[in-house]
Amino acid sequence: MKYLYFPGCSLKGTGKAYEESLLAVFRALGVELKEIEDWNCCGATAYMSVDETKSYALAGRNLAIAEREGLDVIAPCSACYLVLNKTQKNLQDHADIRRKVVAALKTAGLDYKGTVRVRHPLDVLINDVGLDAIAQRIQAPLKGHKFAPYYGCQIVRPYATFDDQDDPVTMDRIIKAAGADCVTYPLKTRCCGGSLTGTVPEAGLRLAYILLKEAKKRGAEAVVTVCPLCQFNLDGYQDQIARKYEALDLPVVYFTQILGLAMGLPAAGLGMQRGIVSADAVLAGR
Amino acid sequence: MSKPMEQGAGAGFEPRIVAFFCNWCTYTAADLAGVSRLKYAPNVRVIRVMCSGRVDPQFVMEAFAKGADGVLLGGCHPGDCHYAEGNYKTLRRMRMLERMLKDMGIADGRFRLEWISGAEGDKVKSVVNDMVAKVRALGPLDLPGKFAEWDKEIEELEHQISAQPAKEAVHAR
Amino acid sequence: MADNNGNKPQPIGLPRIGFYVCHCGSNIAGTIDVAEVAQFVAGLPGVVVSRDYKYMCSDPGQEMIAQDIKEHKLDRLVVAACSPNLHEETFRKAAAKGGLNSFLFQMVNIREHASWVHEDKKAATAKAKGLARAAVYRVRFHKPLEKQQVPVDPNVLVVGGGIAGIHAALTLANAGKKVTLVEREATIGGHMALFDKTFPTLDCAACILTPKMSAVKSHPNITLWTYSEVAKVDGYVGNYKVTVKRKPRYVKEDLCVGCMECIDACVFKEPKFTDQFNQGLGKRKPVYIDFPQATPKVVLIDPQSCIQLKTGKCKKSCAEACDRDAIDFTQKEETRELQVGAIVLATGFQAFDAKKEPRYGYGRYPGVYTALEIERLVNASGPTSGEVVLRDGRHPKSVGIIHCVGSRDAKTNKWCSRVCCMYSLKLAHLIQEHSGAEVYNFYIDMRAPGKAYEEFYDKLLSEGVHFIRGRVSEVTDWAMTPEEEGKLVLRVEDTLAGFVRRIPVDMVVLATGLEPKADAQEVRRRFNIGCGNEGFFQERHPKLAPVNTFTDGIFIAGACQAPRDIPDTVAQAGAAAAEALVLIDAGHVELEPNTSHVVEEECCGCKSCVPLCPYGAITFDEAKKKASINEVLCKGCGVCAAACPSGSIRQNLFEDEEIFSEIEGVLAK
Amino acid sequence: MPLAQKIKYEAERDQDFARWVIAQSGGENLRHCIQCGVCSATCPLSLYMDYTPRRLINLAREGFKKEVLSSLTIWLCASCYACRVECPKEIQVTDIMYALKRRAIQDGVYPRRFPIPVLAKEFGRMIFTWGRVNETLLVIDLFLRTNWFRFLSMTGLGFNLMRTGRMSFMPDSIRRRGELRKILAALDGENKAEVAK
């Protein structure tokens, strides 16, 4: 199994732990990831507010470079995943956008035919690797641990390709495969505030607070996430949340970290030390 | 919104399409399109038959021969035929006809078989518009014109042959 | 009116054609230059008279045709107007009135197929001309034909025993017709039998329904077959042959008197199986009766839960308890055949499955109910005897009713289900009356268009029920405030106030919409009728033929055609019964003479046609080595005519020459 | 309390603006809105908005351009797509919000020191320069342009990020920056041609 890997800016910055754990887990599962050569920022949610066609062109350059390799692309960051998929879909559906973007790509010697498939690591783990193969690799099941599976918005919305829009379950299944339990978490697809937490903290903090508080109330010892921005918002702002609302002290980890731990990979190699709220509780008993 | 058909003589090619619609589904759907005031291209002339199964492939050939640029055949969805299974017979016949048309050099897209139920007025609109656009892109078929040309060629050939001394004709054989 | 003709002399051998083009007010003339069409047709060979007129279908219009036929010795008639589905009969009659055979006439559809669907006047006029020319070319090949008359069987089949079927059956039976009423469930009554009260009068549903149910049972003209389904329908208008499957009840219907001793005697001391009639809120035994007024009042045994039927090893205490020996474990499914002239379909609707809207938590939160469940909860004869009590035994202090669940939503059902606003008002009233709870209605638009409906809404407003205009986004159990703890929280924009509200309640009622029955497609195929895109049965005309279908002799009534309430359903059932009576009392039907026949001299005896006919109308005469068509069995599809290699099969009204000339006509330049 | 007139006159409506919104990709279904408010109800940020998403949709449909483009609502949308998924009329609310943000930036009517449009623009500049985004530099830049005072309150977070090795002051860059610029510049030509039309 071989895929192209689109890390995106966050996984090289604040989301380092996501990259570290993802690469470690996939390597251990025998899945080869090849980083897309000279990839650029996908444009995220911000660029769409500036220029629509250019934001498709930004993502389009990555798709064009990826297309040469003829492999599926794995985009772990939710924003990248959505932007690349949305670009793919709009280039397919709107001849006008396709014409402009492809013409622009051609000025730089690139071309895009529209054949790239953009996948999420959850999709690949469940549908390509398979839960059976994962189960065979579990060496240190996280027995007795309870987590809140938090999907956030942009991987199930607006396109539900590999999971249910209202009640996604793929991460739940992976957490269970890791030997842990999931708390019933009705907020699993509610927005974390995205980039608003940085720009309008009074709005963003409240959203993060609600998510954390409810997870804690339902007995989760950590929130498990699939997105670097969700992780950043829920993890990085907890001291401000403590000042404004209450101290929650709830670790926020990536699903790849949980899976890596259960597979017996060393905690440091999974970036476990990078949580601002210490994830020691998750490591307890190991 | 449909494109106006006549933009002045010779300004643009306007396809002429003959349609055979079955009375129970597609003809009713076209009625519904009318009652719903849907607007579509005016290039199609509908001939009503009771069942798409009444359409003899010869009707289609005749339409092309008489100058149609396209022929559309509309019947009930499979399983919904008012006469139980007439449309299955249509399907079989028309698959064969399609192969023949291809061999005769009549392009794909000039003949089209569509299942349109009595409730699908909007499908009449989309199928007609789509077919008109595609046939417009294909350009005129003009079989009558071609027939005339061929007739002329053959006439000339005959003329040549009959004008030649009999000896050479034998030799040529 | 333009008259582009005069009595011009026609060469010998040409027909004398009269052509008429209708303005239809501005419906046609607004888009098509009718005078130009008339003038154009006047120049075609054989046309003696060519006129345009404001309304051809009006009396003066028809009179004009009849006059012209006589005066100008017309022998063919062409009318360009609306769809033949609407007025072909009208003009055939006009022809006959003038002394012309009705079938020497051809209609041209320039309204539905031209003026209404095109905007470019020039193109629409050109199209009208082409279609008119085709009809003129074609009509010269028409031959005089006669309609065949066949007698109509006076018996009627009514399918579905809800209020629609009950009312239709009683109406027909009271008119002296023999009716068979076939119902799939064990009792008639349908959805109405589930209700406690009906809006807007709040009269008791059982009080108005059960007398009609017993009237069905006791009516000498009605045969009631419950627990039965129509398996097959053959034949044609006036002469349908229907096959009905009667499922085994394991109880002899003629012997059982409904004393229910057997139920008491059942080896299961306590009821422990899901009671479908009570929407799963109650339990029943393997031997049961849906409700005390079930009609027929006959018990039945569920083979899925009865020990005797499952294993053959039960002491059969039920059978012992029955002093009439009505219980019969050996009963098998029976097949019966019926001969009827007309069929009324009243197969009803199904409620939207609330699980398809997971955000409302049905099936996940026990405090979430469907409207039908609440109908049973507030019903005095329901599982709680009318007490509004939650699944966990608590009494709700606050109740939220969410409208439009599975209605007005592109992801589920696009249509408005038409009854939910009113039944939600009714349930709000009943819940408040039975429990004293605070009731909130969450609606998008309040739809109360009916006699005394707005007044009913006004009554609810005065009763202090809350009305919040907004579609609820989710029902959830996470609390933001102490008051929300342990409650179901509804999140909604109060669109009239302009802000979002969170409202905690104990009970949520989902006002599920009405949708076609799951097997509506199979049923409509069985009866050879159509369905609209949304899956409800298709009426022949939305305004002028609302209970007719495209298959003559089959009528529809009630919510199988579209969502509707009880008053409208009953009115429609009456209309369907009346239409059936019209057909039956005429005593005979005239069949369209578009049948096929074999021209014997031309038949080569290849037998290609024989297997093609779905009605078995074609036989092969081995002595003569020729095919022959039974015109009574032929339904006029023309499949055989298209297949005949020697061209010896001709279909009346659709002969090869007629269609070839039509092709020539539309394409001529 | 000062009295303010709330009445609107027909002359204040801009029908072209409504048509412009409908013409944007995602704007197709705008006219189908039945004002049920499920977008507002499902929106996690509607509680801060001056107009709920539902009201904004109606204002846009009716052509109240000034109210729409100067609203906070469009800038508070976090693009979580919940409204789009819930909408019973399949209106692509999120994409409409994007279109309105673009228009507000283009028309220069967004609140000057409001951080969100500034972030969007800075984000764009950084991509144009480097091809990638360095979150640390972006945030610093943002606060310097909007409210440097708030930056001080963020030092705790900055310290934490540094402590856990998640912060970098070196701009990350792609190698072929010229290639990316060429692509974006080519679209500038496109856009100009469009305006000329």
Tab-separated table of N, CA, C and O in Angstrom, chain A residues 196-280:
chain	number	residue	atom	x	y	z
A	196	LEU	N	-11.544	31.257	14.279
A	196	LEU	CA	-12.134	32.317	15.088
A	196	LEU	C	-11.568	32.373	16.498
A	196	LEU	O	-11.540	33.427	17.124
A	197	THR	N	-11.136	31.221	16.999
A	197	THR	CA	-10.640	31.198	18.377
A	197	THR	C	-9.448	32.151	18.516
A	197	THR	O	-9.273	32.798	19.540
A	198	GLY	N	-8.661	32.252	17.453
A	198	GLY	CA	-7.542	33.182	17.482
A	198	GLY	C	-7.986	34.619	17.252
A	198	GLY	O	-7.484	35.534	17.887
A	199	THR	N	-8.963	34.801	16.370
A	199	THR	CA	-9.303	36.162	15.983
A	199	THR	C	-10.390	36.777	16.855
A	199	THR	O	-10.358	37.957	17.157
A	200	VAL	N	-11.375	35.988	17.243
A	200	VAL	CA	-12.444	36.501	18.104
A	200	VAL	C	-12.543	35.578	19.321
A	200	VAL	O	-13.473	34.776	19.429
A	201	PRO	N	-11.576	35.668	20.227
A	201	PRO	CA	-11.494	34.666	21.289
A	201	PRO	C	-12.773	34.554	22.115
A	201	PRO	O	-13.141	33.451	22.530
A	202	GLU	N	-13.500	35.653	22.313
A	202	GLU	CA	-14.696	35.545	23.162
A	202	GLU	C	-15.702	34.558	22.571
A	202	GLU	O	-16.411	33.879	23.309
A	203	ALA	N	-15.736	34.441	21.235
A	203	ALA	CA	-16.642	33.473	20.616
A	203	ALA	C	-16.018	32.073	20.629
A	203	ALA	O	-16.660	31.096	21.027
A	204	GLY	N	-14.766	32.017	20.216
A	204	GLY	CA	-14.108	30.724	20.083
A	204	GLY	C	-13.952	29.997	21.411
A	204	GLY	O	-14.175	28.788	21.503
A	205	LEU	N	-13.588	30.756	22.444
A	205	LEU	CA	-13.356	30.101	23.745
A	205	LEU	C	-14.608	29.398	24.246
A	205	LEU	O	-14.536	28.317	24.821
A	206	ARG	N	-15.753	30.023	24.017
A	206	ARG	CA	-16.995	29.433	24.504
A	206	ARG	C	-17.245	28.080	23.828
A	206	ARG	O	-17.636	27.111	24.486
A	207	LEU	N	-17.001	28.043	22.528
A	207	LEU	CA	-17.218	26.787	21.802
A	207	LEU	C	-16.291	25.697	22.337
A	207	LEU	O	-16.724	24.566	22.603
A	208	ALA	N	-15.009	26.076	22.512
A	208	ALA	CA	-14.048	25.091	23.006
A	208	ALA	C	-14.434	24.645	24.408
A	208	ALA	O	-14.361	23.456	24.745
A	209	TYR	N	-14.874	25.601	25.207
A	209	TYR	CA	-15.260	25.273	26.578
A	209	TYR	C	-16.403	24.258	26.606
A	209	TYR	O	-16.360	23.261	27.336
A	210	ILE	N	-17.418	24.527	25.797
A	210	ILE	CA	-18.581	23.614	25.778
A	210	ILE	C	-18.140	22.203	25.396
A	210	ILE	O	-18.536	21.210	26.029
A	211	LEU	N	-17.291	22.127	24.392
A	211	LEU	CA	-16.845	20.811	23.919
A	211	LEU	C	-16.081	20.067	25.010
A	211	LEU	O	-16.307	18.876	25.249
A	212	LEU	N	-15.183	20.797	25.676
A	212	LEU	CA	-14.348	20.151	26.699
A	212	LEU	C	-15.182	19.770	27.916
A	212	LEU	O	-15.069	18.663	28.449
A	213	LYS	N	-16.028	20.705	28.327
A	213	LYS	CA	-16.821	20.479	29.537
A	213	LYS	C	-17.706	19.243	29.377
A	213	LYS	O	-17.788	18.392	30.262
A	214	GLU	N	-18.367	19.162	28.206
A	214	GLU	CA	-19.284	18.048	27.996
A	214	GLU	C	-18.523	16.721	27.945
A	214	GLU	O	-18.990	15.704	28.455
A	215	ALA	N	-17.326	16.739	27.342
A	215	ALA	CA	-16.524	15.509	27.271
A	215	ALA	C	-16.152	15.064	28.680
A	215	ALA	O	-16.251	13.881	29.024
A	216	LYS	N	-15.742	16.022	29.480
A	216	LYS	CA	-15.323	15.692	30.845
A	216	LYS	C	-16.509	15.167	31.649
A	216	LYS	O	-16.411	14.167	32.364
A	217	LYS	N	-17.659	15.864	31.490
A	217	LYS	CA	-18.866	15.487	32.223
A	217	LYS	C	-19.268	14.044	31.915
A	217	LYS	O	-19.802	13.337	32.759
A	218	ARG	N	-19.022	13.626	30.687
A	218	ARG	CA	-19.421	12.281	30.288
A	218	ARG	C	-18.350	11.246	30.587
A	218	ARG	O	-18.435	10.099	30.141
A	219	GLY	N	-17.326	11.681	31.319
A	219	GLY	CA	-16.357	10.714	31.831
A	219	GLY	C	-15.168	10.443	30.935
A	219	GLY	O	-14.433	9.474	31.155
A	220	ALA	N	-14.951	11.291	29.937
A	220	ALA	CA	-13.796	11.065	29.066
A	220	ALA	C	-12.542	11.553	29.772
A	220	ALA	O	-12.562	12.570	30.462
A	221	GLU	N	-11.444	10.822	29.599
A	221	GLU	CA	-10.202	11.305	30.186
A	221	GLU	C	-9.373	12.063	29.153
A	221	GLU	O	-8.346	12.643	29.505
A	222	ALA	N	-9.817	12.041	27.925
A	222	ALA	CA	-9.185	12.868	26.904
A	222	ALA	C	-10.164	13.023	25.744
A	222	ALA	O	-11.052	12.185	25.558
A	223	VAL	N	-9.978	14.106	24.995
A	223	VAL	CA	-10.718	14.262	23.746
A	223	VAL	C	-9.801	13.760	22.643
A	223	VAL	O	-8.610	14.084	22.622
A	224	VAL	N	-10.346	12.933	21.763
A	224	VAL	CA	-9.539	12.429	20.657
A	224	VAL	C	-10.003	13.121	19.376
A	224	VAL	O	-11.202	13.167	19.085
A	225	THR	N	-9.047	13.678	18.638
A	225	THR	CA	-9.428	14.490	17.499
A	225	THR	C	-8.731	14.037	16.221
A	225	THR	O	-7.794	13.234	16.255
A	226	VAL	N	-9.192	14.572	15.095
A	226	VAL	CA	-8.631	14.221	13.783
A	226	VAL	C	-8.059	15.448	13.103
A	226	VAL	O	-7.682	15.378	11.948
A	227	CYS	N	-8.056	16.592	13.795
A	227	CYS	CA	-7.738	17.836	13.098
A	227	CYS	C	-6.774	18.675	13.906
A	227	CYS	O	-6.969	18.863	15.112
A	228	PRO	N	-5.719	19.209	13.270
A	228	PRO	CA	-4.734	19.989	14.008
A	228	PRO	C	-5.311	21.286	14.580
A	228	PRO	O	-4.897	21.709	15.659
A	229	LEU	N	-6.280	21.872	13.892
A	229	LEU	CA	-6.836	23.118	14.403
A	229	LEU	C	-7.737	22.853	15.605
A	229	LEU	O	-7.708	23.582	16.594
A	230	CYS	N	-8.513	21.776	15.539
A	230	CYS	CA	-9.336	21.391	16.690
A	230	CYS	C	-8.434	21.128	17.893
A	230	CYS	O	-8.696	21.580	19.007
A	231	GLN	N	-7.353	20.398	17.648
A	231	GLN	CA	-6.444	20.063	18.731
A	231	GLN	C	-5.871	21.330	19.326
A	231	GLN	O	-5.833	21.518	20.546
A	232	PHE	N	-5.460	22.241	18.456
A	232	PHE	CA	-4.858	23.494	18.905
A	232	PHE	C	-5.857	24.300	19.736
A	232	PHE	O	-5.550	24.768	20.826
A	233	ASN	N	-7.078	24.432	19.223
A	233	ASN	CA	-8.077	25.236	19.935
A	233	ASN	C	-8.437	24.624	21.286
A	233	ASN	O	-8.565	25.324	22.280
A	234	LEU	N	-8.608	23.328	21.310
A	234	LEU	CA	-9.060	22.688	22.549
A	234	LEU	C	-7.919	22.547	23.554
A	234	LEU	O	-8.128	22.594	24.764
A	235	ASP	N	-6.715	22.378	23.046
A	235	ASP	CA	-5.560	22.149	23.917
A	235	ASP	C	-4.933	23.480	24.338
A	235	ASP	O	-4.750	23.754	25.527
A	236	GLY	N	-4.667	24.343	23.351
A	236	GLY	CA	-3.872	25.544	23.615
A	236	GLY	C	-4.580	26.594	24.460
A	236	GLY	O	-3.926	27.390	25.126
A	237	TYR	N	-5.884	26.619	24.429
A	237	TYR	CA	-6.592	27.715	25.101
A	237	TYR	C	-7.136	27.321	26.475
A	237	TYR	O	-7.931	28.057	27.040
A	238	GLN	N	-6.715	26.167	26.966
A	238	GLN	CA	-7.341	25.721	28.224
A	238	GLN	C	-7.037	26.634	29.399
A	238	GLN	O	-7.860	26.769	30.310
A	239	ASP	N	-5.845	27.291	29.371
A	239	ASP	CA	-5.603	28.196	30.514
A	239	ASP	C	-6.509	29.422	30.435
A	239	ASP	O	-7.002	29.921	31.442
A	240	GLN	N	-6.770	29.899	29.204
A	240	GLN	CA	-7.698	31.026	29.073
A	240	GLN	C	-9.128	30.605	29.416
A	240	GLN	O	-9.883	31.378	29.997
A	241	ILE	N	-9.465	29.372	29.041
A	241	ILE	CA	-10.791	28.844	29.401
A	241	ILE	C	-10.908	28.767	30.923
A	241	ILE	O	-11.930	29.130	31.505
A	242	ALA	N	-9.806	28.348	31.556
A	242	ALA	CA	-9.810	28.238	33.010
A	242	ALA	C	-10.061	29.612	33.628
A	242	ALA	O	-10.816	29.743	34.593
A	243	ARG	N	-9.436	30.645	33.067
A	243	ARG	CA	-9.627	31.988	33.612
A	243	ARG	C	-11.054	32.473	33.402
A	243	ARG	O	-11.655	33.076	34.264
A	244	LYS	N	-11.606	32.187	32.226
A	244	LYS	CA	-12.930	32.724	31.905
A	244	LYS	C	-14.072	31.849	32.451
A	244	LYS	O	-15.088	32.370	32.902
A	245	TYR	N	-13.914	30.532	32.392
A	245	TYR	CA	-14.997	29.641	32.827
A	245	TYR	C	-14.565	28.771	33.994
A	245	TYR	O	-14.829	29.084	35.137
A	246	GLU	N	-13.899	27.681	33.698
A	246	GLU	CA	-13.429	26.800	34.766
A	246	GLU	C	-12.258	25.981	34.243
A	246	GLU	O	-12.105	25.794	33.036
A	247	ALA	N	-11.442	25.500	35.163
A	247	ALA	CA	-10.300	24.675	34.759
A	247	ALA	C	-10.809	23.273	34.439
A	247	ALA	O	-11.572	22.697	35.211
A	248	LEU	N	-10.401	22.750	33.297
A	248	LEU	CA	-10.895	21.427	32.917
A	248	LEU	C	-9.773	20.404	32.856
A	248	LEU	O	-9.981	19.232	33.123
A	249	ASP	N	-8.596	20.895	32.456
A	249	ASP	CA	-7.416	20.045	32.491
A	249	ASP	C	-7.648	18.722	31.751
A	249	ASP	O	-7.430	17.645	32.295
A	250	LEU	N	-8.123	18.819	30.535
A	250	LEU	CA	-8.466	17.625	29.763
A	250	LEU	C	-7.507	17.521	28.579
A	250	LEU	O	-7.458	18.420	27.741
A	251	PRO	N	-6.730	16.443	28.515
A	251	PRO	CA	-5.806	16.310	27.390
A	251	PRO	C	-6.576	16.177	26.062
A	251	PRO	O	-7.689	15.638	26.033
A	252	VAL	N	-5.959	16.671	24.995
A	252	VAL	CA	-6.569	16.562	23.668
A	252	VAL	C	-5.539	15.914	22.753
A	252	VAL	O	-4.466	16.473	22.534
A	253	VAL	N	-5.838	14.729	22.286
A	253	VAL	CA	-4.835	13.965	21.533
A	253	VAL	C	-5.379	13.583	20.156
A	253	VAL	O	-6.580	13.645	19.905
A	254	TYR	N	-4.475	13.212	19.286
A	254	TYR	CA	-4.873	12.754	17.957
A	254	TYR	C	-5.202	11.261	17.992
A	254	TYR	O	-4.593	10.503	18.753
A	255	PHE	N	-6.097	10.851	17.131
A	255	PHE	CA	-6.464	9.417	17.104
A	255	PHE	C	-5.269	8.562	16.729
A	255	PHE	O	-5.164	7.411	17.136
A	256	THR	N	-4.348	9.172	15.962
A	256	THR	CA	-3.155	8.412	15.571
A	256	THR	C	-2.253	8.170	16.777
A	256	THR	O	-1.556	7.163	16.848
A	257	GLN	N	-2.281	9.103	17.729
A	257	GLN	CA	-1.480	8.911	18.955
A	257	GLN	C	-2.043	7.746	19.772
A	257	GLN	O	-1.304	6.894	20.257
A	258	ILE	N	-3.390	7.740	19.895
A	258	ILE	CA	-4.052	6.660	20.648
A	258	ILE	C	-3.726	5.305	20.010
A	258	ILE	O	-3.335	4.348	20.681
A	259	LEU	N	-3.857	5.275	18.681
A	259	LEU	CA	-3.616	4.027	17.975
A	259	LEU	C	-2.156	3.605	18.124
A	259	LEU	O	-1.848	2.436	18.383
A	260	GLY	N	-1.244	4.595	18.013
A	260	GLY	CA	0.188	4.321	18.156
A	260	GLY	C	0.513	3.742	19.528
A	260	GLY	O	1.267	2.770	19.641
A	261	LEU	N	-0.072	4.321	20.566
A	261	LEU	CA	0.172	3.813	21.921
A	261	LEU	C	-0.280	2.364	22.029
A	261	LEU	O	0.423	1.509	22.566
A	262	ALA	N	-1.478	2.093	21.499
A	262	ALA	CA	-2.009	0.736	21.596
A	262	ALA	C	-1.162	-0.247	20.788
A	262	ALA	O	-1.101	-1.435	21.094
A	263	MET	N	-0.518	0.285	19.748
A	263	MET	CA	0.343	-0.585	18.946
A	263	MET	C	1.710	-0.763	19.592
A	263	MET	O	2.586	-1.448	19.038
A	264	GLY	N	1.874	-0.113	20.729
A	264	GLY	CA	3.114	-0.294	21.476
A	264	GLY	C	4.258	0.564	20.969
A	264	GLY	O	5.425	0.289	21.260
A	265	LEU	N	3.951	1.616	20.211
A	265	LEU	CA	5.014	2.492	19.728
A	265	LEU	C	5.439	3.421	20.868
A	265	LEU	O	4.617	3.771	21.720
A	266	PRO	N	6.684	3.868	20.882
A	266	PRO	CA	7.156	4.718	21.978
A	266	PRO	C	6.440	6.071	21.986
A	266	PRO	O	6.230	6.673	20.929
A	267	ALA	N	6.082	6.506	23.195
A	267	ALA	CA	5.281	7.716	23.350
A	267	ALA	C	5.969	8.936	22.740
A	267	ALA	O	5.322	9.779	22.112
A	268	ALA	N	7.261	9.040	22.915
A	268	ALA	CA	7.965	10.223	22.425
A	268	ALA	C	7.877	10.306	20.904
A	268	ALA	O	7.692	11.390	20.341
A	269	GLY	N	7.967	9.158	20.251
A	269	GLY	CA	7.900	9.131	18.791
A	269	GLY	C	6.514	9.494	18.279
A	269	GLY	O	6.312	9.736	17.097
A	270	LEU	N	5.527	9.483	19.179
A	270	LEU	CA	4.158	9.832	18.780
A	270	LEU	C	3.839	11.274	19.139
A	270	LEU	O	2.713	11.730	18.995
A	271	GLY	N	4.826	12.006	19.653
A	271	GLY	CA	4.610	13.410	20.008
A	271	GLY	C	3.740	13.600	21.237
A	271	GLY	O	3.082	14.631	21.373
A	272	MET	N	3.725	12.591	22.100
A	272	MET	CA	2.848	12.690	23.269
A	272	MET	C	3.234	13.855	24.186
A	272	MET	O	2.403	14.377	24.916
A	273	GLN	N	4.510	14.243	24.124
A	273	GLN	CA	4.976	15.315	25.003
A	273	GLN	C	4.583	16.694	24.484
A	273	GLN	O	4.810	17.696	25.142
A	274	ARG	N	3.966	16.732	23.324
A	274	ARG	CA	3.691	18.034	22.741
A	274	ARG	C	2.354	18.626	23.165
A	274	ARG	O	1.971	19.711	22.731
A	275	GLY	N	1.595	17.923	23.958
A	275	GLY	CA	0.333	18.471	24.439
A	275	GLY	C	0.590	19.564	25.455
A	275	GLY	O	1.440	19.405	26.328
A	276	ILE	N	-0.119	20.683	25.337
A	276	ILE	CA	0.042	21.753	26.314
A	276	ILE	C	-0.590	21.308	27.623
A	276	ILE	O	-0.038	21.488	28.689
A	277	VAL	N	-1.748	20.670	27.525
A	277	VAL	CA	-2.292	19.976	28.687
A	277	VAL	C	-1.644	18.596	28.676
A	277	VAL	O	-1.724	17.880	27.678
A	278	SER	N	-1.000	18.252	29.754
A	278	SER	CA	-0.248	17.006	29.789
A	278	SER	C	-1.139	15.790	29.523
A	278	SER	O	-2.258	15.688	30.055
A	279	ALA	N	-0.649	14.900	28.685
A	279	ALA	CA	-1.413	13.692	28.364
A	279	ALA	C	-0.998	12.527	29.239
A	279	ALA	O	-1.190	11.364	28.885
A	280	ASP	N	-0.420	12.825	30.379
A	280	ASP	CA	0.053	11.751	31.262
A	280	ASP	C	-1.065	10.778	31.633
A	280	ASP	O	-0.838	9.580	31.759
